[in-house]
Amino acid sequence: MTTKSQFEPGHKVPVHHQEKPGWQHMMLDPKPVSDQLPTDEGGYQPYKPAEKLKGKRAIITGGDSGIGRAIAILYAMEGASSLIVYLPTEEKDAQETKKKVEEYGCKCYLFPIDLRKKENCKAIVDKAVQCLGGVDILVNNAAFQNMLPDISNLTEEQWEKTFDTNIHPFFYLAKYVMPHFKRGSTIINCSSVNPFIGRGDLLDYTSTKGAIVAFTRALSNQQISKGIRVNCVCPGPIWTPLIPSTMTTEALEQFSGVPMGRPGQPSEVATCFVFLASADSSFISGQCLHPNGGVIVGS
Ligand SMILES: NC(=O)c1ccc[n+]([C@@H]2O[C@H](COP(=O)([O-])OP(=O)(O)OC[C@H]3O[C@@H](n4cnc5c(N)ncnc54)[C@H](O)[C@@H]3O)[C@@H](O)[C@H]2O)c1
């Protein structure tokens, strides 16, 4: 099956704005693509699974929409069940993810809860173990961002909220899941291209994303002798609810500004999460993958 491509070079995303945290079902067309990949002819083809994650069990934060939804769906196509975490206001999007995962014959447990509290992170691991019978893969993917032009506009409250959302739960979830891990278990963290290019209008967000890269490298060095790999994915501009809910009109108009001349789809990032969770990446740990439309980054 091939459908027409929605994002060709030069394609601009539809400029519209949502309240935070953003909802996929309320995005204007073209909608984000979760389970198809671009063809050379300018269309889309279904993702081709190969039982790479058969029987695996994953926690996926921010799994209701965008990149997290695409990860949950590709994981299901590869045979992995998941527990997805999201904010209570995102229930409708989460139900859609669950429906898609279950169409591929895997389980998808829903857990609407605020990651900013460490006791909630503990509850997430406990619930995943209870529902899935264990955890093999932790995908730290949830994030908050809010664009501001200057440090003088960036409040102390926003600085703390961004760190409380974007990096502290990565530590708590990794810490609480570790006793359940065995050789071959893996953590995959979602960072961004922004710490590599130093995006000024997302100072707090960019700082947390740099912390995620450092956290990935240090945790990998700490855990690799136990056979637990820790890696990181650093997307460029991807068409998800985060974008219309947080970006200014000007930023939306420039959203295709990468060498490929188009934004990416969530499916084009989720493939990195499949690779890093599977045995295909058995000799890779402490590293970053860069699905960013061709932006050359330092390391
Ligand atoms: N979309 C992009 O252009 C882009 C670029 C680089 C990196 N990323 C990263 O990709 C990841 C996924 O984002 P997305 O673009 O798919 O957007 P998204 O809005 O679909 O997903 C973000 C999710 O984070 C979750 N979340 C936020 N605060 C939370 C909280 N306090 N408690 C529980 N859940 C919370 C929400 O469920 C939300 O759906 C993020 O880490 C983001 O920083 C996105």
Short mmCIF file of C-alpha atoms and ligand atoms in Angstrom, two decimals:
data_model
loop_
_atom_site.label_atom_id
_atom_site.label_comp_id
_atom_site.label_asym_id
_atom_site.label_seq_id
_atom_site.Cartn_x
_atom_site.Cartn_y
_atom_site.Cartn_z
CA MET A 1 0.00 0.00 0.00
CA THR A 2 1.33 3.44 -0.88
CA THR A 3 -0.27 6.74 0.02
CA LYS A 4 0.75 10.16 -1.25
CA SER A 5 3.63 11.86 0.56
CA GLN A 6 2.58 14.70 2.81
CA PHE A 7 5.99 16.27 3.38
CA GLU A 8 8.03 16.96 0.26
CA PRO A 9 11.07 19.28 0.25
CA GLY A 10 9.85 22.82 0.82
CA HIS A 11 6.65 21.63 2.46
CA LYS A 12 5.53 23.93 5.26
CA VAL A 13 3.54 22.61 8.20
CA PRO A 14 0.06 24.12 8.68
CA VAL A 15 0.39 27.08 11.04
CA HIS A 16 -2.00 26.58 13.96
CA HIS A 17 -1.80 26.75 17.73
CA GLN A 18 -3.07 24.56 20.56
CA GLU A 19 -3.07 24.76 24.34
CA LYS A 20 -0.36 22.71 26.10
CA PRO A 21 0.32 19.76 26.23
CA GLY A 22 -1.18 19.46 22.72
CA TRP A 23 -3.41 16.77 21.24
CA GLN A 24 -2.78 14.72 18.11
CA HIS A 25 -6.49 14.32 17.29
CA MET A 26 -6.81 18.12 17.14
CA MET A 27 -3.86 18.71 14.77
CA LEU A 28 -4.64 20.02 11.30
CA ASP A 29 -3.90 17.94 8.19
CA PRO A 30 -1.46 16.56 7.32
CA LYS A 31 -1.62 14.52 10.53
CA PRO A 32 1.50 12.92 12.04
CA VAL A 33 2.41 9.51 10.56
CA SER A 34 3.06 6.71 13.07
CA ASP A 35 3.46 3.44 11.16
CA GLN A 36 4.49 4.32 7.61
CA LEU A 37 7.81 5.42 6.10
CA PRO A 38 8.57 7.55 3.04
CA THR A 39 9.22 5.85 -0.30
CA ASP A 40 11.71 7.07 -2.93
CA GLU A 41 8.73 7.90 -5.15
CA GLY A 42 7.34 10.46 -2.71
CA GLY A 43 4.70 8.27 -1.10
CA TYR A 44 4.51 6.23 2.06
CA GLN A 45 4.89 2.50 2.62
CA PRO A 46 3.95 0.50 5.72
CA TYR A 47 6.78 -0.18 8.17
CA LYS A 48 8.04 -3.74 7.64
CA PRO A 49 8.39 -5.59 10.96
CA ALA A 50 10.56 -8.67 11.53
CA GLU A 51 9.78 -9.85 15.08
CA LYS A 52 12.74 -7.86 16.41
CA LEU A 53 11.14 -7.32 19.84
CA LYS A 54 9.04 -10.44 20.18
CA GLY A 55 7.79 -10.88 23.77
CA LYS A 56 9.53 -7.72 25.08
CA ARG A 57 7.87 -5.38 27.58
CA ALA A 58 8.33 -1.61 27.46
CA ILE A 59 7.52 1.47 29.50
CA ILE A 60 7.06 4.42 27.12
CA THR A 61 6.57 7.90 28.62
CA GLY A 62 4.64 10.36 26.49
CA GLY A 63 3.24 7.37 24.59
CA ASP A 64 -0.16 8.94 23.85
CA SER A 65 0.96 10.95 20.84
CA GLY A 66 3.74 12.01 18.51
CA ILE A 67 7.03 10.13 18.72
CA GLY A 68 5.89 8.10 21.77
CA ARG A 69 2.80 6.84 19.95
CA ALA A 70 4.89 5.84 16.92
CA ILE A 71 7.30 3.97 19.22
CA ALA A 72 4.42 2.09 20.88
CA ILE A 73 2.99 1.12 17.49
CA LEU A 74 6.29 0.02 15.89
CA TYR A 75 7.15 -1.87 19.08
CA ALA A 76 3.80 -3.67 18.81
CA MET A 77 4.44 -4.45 15.14
CA GLU A 78 7.76 -5.98 16.30
CA GLY A 79 6.00 -7.99 19.03
CA ALA A 80 6.47 -5.84 22.17
CA SER A 81 3.73 -4.87 24.62
CA SER A 82 3.89 -1.58 26.48
CA LEU A 83 2.66 0.56 29.32
CA ILE A 84 2.31 4.14 28.15
CA VAL A 85 2.43 7.17 30.44
CA TYR A 86 0.83 10.54 29.69
CA LEU A 87 -1.05 13.40 31.34
CA PRO A 88 -4.73 12.81 32.27
CA THR A 89 -5.92 15.46 29.77
CA GLU A 90 -4.50 13.34 26.93
CA GLU A 91 -6.79 10.34 27.45
CA LYS A 92 -8.36 10.51 23.98
CA ASP A 93 -4.96 10.35 22.25
CA ALA A 94 -3.85 7.54 24.60
CA GLN A 95 -6.94 5.48 23.72
CA GLU A 96 -6.05 5.80 20.04
CA THR A 97 -2.50 4.55 20.70
CA LYS A 98 -3.92 1.60 22.66
CA LYS A 99 -6.30 0.76 19.81
CA LYS A 100 -3.47 0.78 17.24
CA VAL A 101 -1.14 -1.31 19.44
CA GLU A 102 -3.85 -3.88 20.04
CA GLU A 103 -4.56 -4.10 16.31
CA TYR A 104 -1.04 -5.57 16.06
CA GLY A 105 -1.83 -8.19 18.70
CA CYS A 106 0.10 -6.71 21.64
CA LYS A 107 -1.04 -5.28 24.97
CA CYS A 108 -1.03 -1.56 25.71
CA TYR A 109 -1.66 -0.55 29.33
CA LEU A 110 -2.56 3.08 30.00
CA PHE A 111 -1.25 5.11 32.93
CA PRO A 112 -2.27 8.77 33.07
CA ILE A 113 0.00 10.30 35.72
CA ASP A 114 2.27 13.30 36.22
CA LEU A 115 5.93 12.28 35.88
CA ARG A 116 7.17 15.26 37.85
CA LYS A 117 6.61 13.48 41.18
CA LYS A 118 9.17 10.82 42.05
CA GLU A 119 6.55 8.70 43.84
CA ASN A 120 4.64 8.62 40.55
CA CYS A 121 7.74 7.32 38.79
CA LYS A 122 7.87 4.52 41.37
CA ALA A 123 4.18 3.80 40.76
CA ILE A 124 4.82 3.60 36.99
CA VAL A 125 7.50 0.92 37.39
CA ASP A 126 5.33 -1.01 39.89
CA LYS A 127 2.35 -0.89 37.54
CA ALA A 128 4.41 -1.97 34.54
CA VAL A 129 5.79 -4.95 36.46
CA GLN A 130 2.30 -5.85 37.64
CA CYS A 131 0.65 -5.51 34.19
CA LEU A 132 3.43 -6.77 31.92
CA GLY A 133 5.09 -9.23 34.29
CA GLY A 134 8.40 -7.36 34.04
CA VAL A 135 10.15 -4.62 32.05
CA ASP A 136 12.83 -5.08 29.37
CA ILE A 137 12.85 -1.61 27.77
CA LEU A 138 12.51 1.86 29.33
CA VAL A 139 11.79 4.64 26.84
CA ASN A 140 12.18 8.05 28.50
CA ASN A 141 10.39 10.22 25.95
CA ALA A 142 8.06 12.75 27.67
CA ALA A 143 9.00 16.42 27.63
CA PHE A 144 7.80 19.99 28.16
CA GLN A 145 8.95 23.06 26.24
CA ASN A 146 7.90 26.71 26.03
CA MET A 147 9.60 29.15 23.67
CA LEU A 148 10.92 32.44 25.07
CA PRO A 149 13.27 34.86 23.31
CA ASP A 150 15.45 35.97 26.24
CA ILE A 151 16.63 34.81 29.65
CA SER A 152 14.90 37.87 31.15
CA ASN A 153 11.52 36.38 30.13
CA LEU A 154 12.34 32.90 31.41
CA THR A 155 10.86 32.60 34.89
CA GLU A 156 12.37 30.56 37.69
CA GLU A 157 9.12 28.55 37.73
CA GLN A 158 9.44 27.58 34.06
CA TRP A 159 13.13 26.70 34.46
CA GLU A 160 12.25 24.33 37.32
CA LYS A 161 9.18 22.88 35.58
CA THR A 162 11.26 22.05 32.50
CA PHE A 163 13.91 20.26 34.56
CA ASP A 164 11.24 18.54 36.71
CA THR A 165 9.60 17.18 33.53
CA ASN A 166 12.50 16.57 31.16
CA ILE A 167 15.34 15.12 33.22
CA HIS A 168 14.42 14.27 36.84
CA PRO A 169 11.93 11.50 35.81
CA PHE A 170 14.63 9.99 33.54
CA PHE A 171 16.73 9.44 36.69
CA TYR A 172 13.84 8.21 38.88
CA LEU A 173 12.46 5.78 36.29
CA ALA A 174 15.92 4.41 35.50
CA LYS A 175 16.67 4.00 39.20
CA TYR A 176 13.38 2.25 40.01
CA VAL A 177 13.39 0.00 36.93
CA MET A 178 16.99 -1.19 37.38
CA PRO A 179 16.21 -3.92 39.97
CA HIS A 180 13.85 -5.48 37.39
CA PHE A 181 16.40 -5.41 34.56
CA LYS A 182 18.57 -8.31 33.42
CA ARG A 183 21.27 -8.70 30.74
CA GLY A 184 19.84 -7.41 27.45
CA SER A 185 17.49 -4.92 29.06
CA THR A 186 17.87 -1.40 27.73
CA ILE A 187 17.11 2.27 28.30
CA ILE A 188 16.53 4.67 25.42
CA ASN A 189 16.31 8.39 26.20
CA CYS A 190 14.86 11.06 23.93
CA SER A 191 17.01 14.17 23.65
CA SER A 192 16.96 16.62 20.70
CA VAL A 193 19.14 18.26 18.07
CA ASN A 194 18.92 21.42 20.19
CA PRO A 195 21.81 20.81 22.64
CA PHE A 196 24.07 20.25 19.61
CA ILE A 197 23.07 23.55 17.96
CA GLY A 198 22.40 25.59 21.14
CA ARG A 199 18.90 26.78 20.41
CA GLY A 200 18.53 30.12 22.23
CA ASP A 201 14.77 30.47 22.27
CA LEU A 202 14.49 27.15 24.16
CA LEU A 203 17.20 27.79 26.78
CA ASP A 204 15.72 25.66 29.57
CA TYR A 205 14.56 22.85 27.25
CA THR A 206 17.91 22.78 25.42
CA SER A 207 19.73 22.57 28.78
CA THR A 208 17.67 19.55 29.86
CA LYS A 209 18.28 17.87 26.51
CA GLY A 210 22.04 18.32 26.96
CA ALA A 211 21.70 16.79 30.43
CA ILE A 212 19.96 13.79 28.85
CA VAL A 213 22.94 13.19 26.53
CA ALA A 214 25.36 13.33 29.50
CA PHE A 215 23.04 11.14 31.62
CA THR A 216 22.95 8.58 28.79
CA ARG A 217 26.73 8.42 28.48
CA ALA A 218 27.38 8.19 32.23
CA LEU A 219 24.64 5.63 32.89
CA SER A 220 25.90 3.53 29.99
CA ASN A 221 29.44 3.52 31.40
CA GLN A 222 28.00 2.57 34.79
CA GLN A 223 25.70 -0.24 33.63
CA ILE A 224 27.27 -1.77 30.54
CA SER A 225 29.28 -4.34 32.51
CA LYS A 226 25.90 -5.77 33.59
CA GLY A 227 24.83 -6.08 29.94
CA ILE A 228 22.40 -3.14 30.16
CA ARG A 229 22.74 -0.76 27.22
CA VAL A 230 21.73 2.93 27.48
CA ASN A 231 21.37 5.06 24.35
CA CYS A 232 19.82 8.29 23.19
CA VAL A 233 17.84 9.59 20.19
CA CYS A 234 18.18 13.27 19.21
CA PRO A 235 15.39 14.25 16.78
CA GLY A 236 15.26 17.34 14.60
CA PRO A 237 11.94 18.93 13.60
CA ILE A 238 9.20 16.28 13.85
CA TRP A 239 5.50 16.88 13.22
CA THR A 240 3.85 16.19 16.61
CA PRO A 241 1.43 17.92 19.02
CA LEU A 242 4.43 19.46 20.84
CA ILE A 243 4.91 21.74 17.83
CA PRO A 244 1.53 23.54 17.43
CA SER A 245 1.15 23.64 21.22
CA THR A 246 4.49 25.33 21.94
CA MET A 247 5.88 27.07 18.87
CA THR A 248 5.35 30.63 17.72
CA THR A 249 3.95 31.37 14.27
CA GLU A 250 7.43 32.39 13.08
CA ALA A 251 8.98 29.15 14.38
CA LEU A 252 6.24 27.09 12.68
CA GLU A 253 6.90 28.89 9.39
CA GLN A 254 10.62 27.98 9.66
CA PHE A 255 9.98 24.43 10.86
CA SER A 256 11.27 22.82 7.62
CA GLY A 257 14.65 24.54 7.94
CA VAL A 258 16.93 21.49 7.83
CA PRO A 259 19.03 20.19 4.88
CA MET A 260 16.25 17.81 3.76
CA GLY A 261 13.91 20.79 3.54
CA ARG A 262 11.03 19.07 5.30
CA PRO A 263 9.97 18.09 8.80
CA GLY A 264 10.21 14.46 9.85
CA GLN A 265 7.37 12.16 10.80
CA PRO A 266 7.21 10.39 14.18
CA SER A 267 7.63 7.05 12.39
CA GLU A 268 11.02 8.21 11.09
CA VAL A 269 12.22 8.65 14.69
CA ALA A 270 10.50 5.55 16.11
CA THR A 271 12.65 3.33 13.84
CA CYS A 272 15.70 4.49 15.84
CA PHE A 273 13.96 3.37 19.04
CA VAL A 274 13.28 -0.05 17.49
CA PHE A 275 16.91 -0.39 16.40
CA LEU A 276 18.28 0.62 19.82
CA ALA A 277 15.90 -1.75 21.64
CA SER A 278 16.69 -4.72 19.42
CA ALA A 279 19.68 -7.06 19.07
CA ASP A 280 20.55 -5.18 15.85
CA SER A 281 22.29 -2.63 18.07
CA SER A 282 23.96 -5.17 20.37
CA PHE A 283 27.41 -3.45 20.18
CA ILE A 284 26.07 0.10 20.68
CA SER A 285 25.78 1.81 24.07
CA GLY A 286 26.21 5.34 25.39
CA GLN A 287 25.56 6.73 21.90
CA CYS A 288 23.25 9.22 20.21
CA LEU A 289 21.32 8.63 16.97
CA HIS A 290 20.38 11.75 15.01
CA PRO A 291 17.14 11.54 12.98
CA ASN A 292 17.26 15.27 12.23
CA GLY A 293 16.84 15.81 8.47
CA GLY A 294 20.56 15.94 7.73
CA VAL A 295 21.84 18.47 10.30
CA ILE A 296 25.52 17.68 10.92
CA VAL A 297 26.23 17.69 14.64
CA GLY A 298 29.46 17.60 16.64
CA SER A 299 29.20 14.17 18.21
N1 LIG B 1 8.62 17.16 17.82
C1 LIG B 1 9.87 17.59 17.66
O1 LIG B 1 10.18 18.38 16.74
C2 LIG B 1 10.95 17.12 18.59
C3 LIG B 1 12.28 17.46 18.30
C4 LIG B 1 13.28 17.03 19.16
C5 LIG B 1 12.97 16.27 20.26
N2 LIG B 1 11.66 15.96 20.52
C6 LIG B 1 11.38 15.16 21.70
O2 LIG B 1 10.53 14.09 21.40
C7 LIG B 1 9.88 13.67 22.59
C8 LIG B 1 8.41 13.42 22.32
O3 LIG B 1 7.79 14.64 21.98
P1 LIG B 1 6.77 14.77 20.76
O4 LIG B 1 7.37 15.74 19.83
O5 LIG B 1 6.40 13.44 20.28
O6 LIG B 1 5.56 15.54 21.42
P2 LIG B 1 4.22 15.03 22.15
O7 LIG B 1 3.55 16.25 22.64
O8 LIG B 1 3.46 14.12 21.30
O9 LIG B 1 4.80 14.18 23.37
C9 LIG B 1 5.24 14.74 24.58
C10 LIG B 1 4.51 14.01 25.68
O10 LIG B 1 5.12 14.26 26.95
C11 LIG B 1 4.18 13.92 27.91
N3 LIG B 1 4.33 14.73 29.11
C12 LIG B 1 4.69 16.03 29.19
N4 LIG B 1 4.73 16.43 30.47
C13 LIG B 1 4.37 15.33 31.21
C14 LIG B 1 4.22 15.11 32.60
N5 LIG B 1 4.45 16.07 33.50
N6 LIG B 1 3.83 13.88 33.01
C15 LIG B 1 3.60 12.88 32.11
N7 LIG B 1 3.74 13.05 30.78
C16 LIG B 1 4.13 14.27 30.35
C17 LIG B 1 2.79 14.09 27.32
O11 LIG B 1 2.13 12.85 27.38
C18 LIG B 1 3.07 14.45 25.89
O12 LIG B 1 2.19 13.79 25.04
C19 LIG B 1 10.18 14.75 23.63
O13 LIG B 1 11.22 14.33 24.48
C20 LIG B 1 10.65 15.91 22.79
O14 LIG B 1 11.50 16.77 23.51
C21 LIG B 1 10.65 16.34 19.72
#
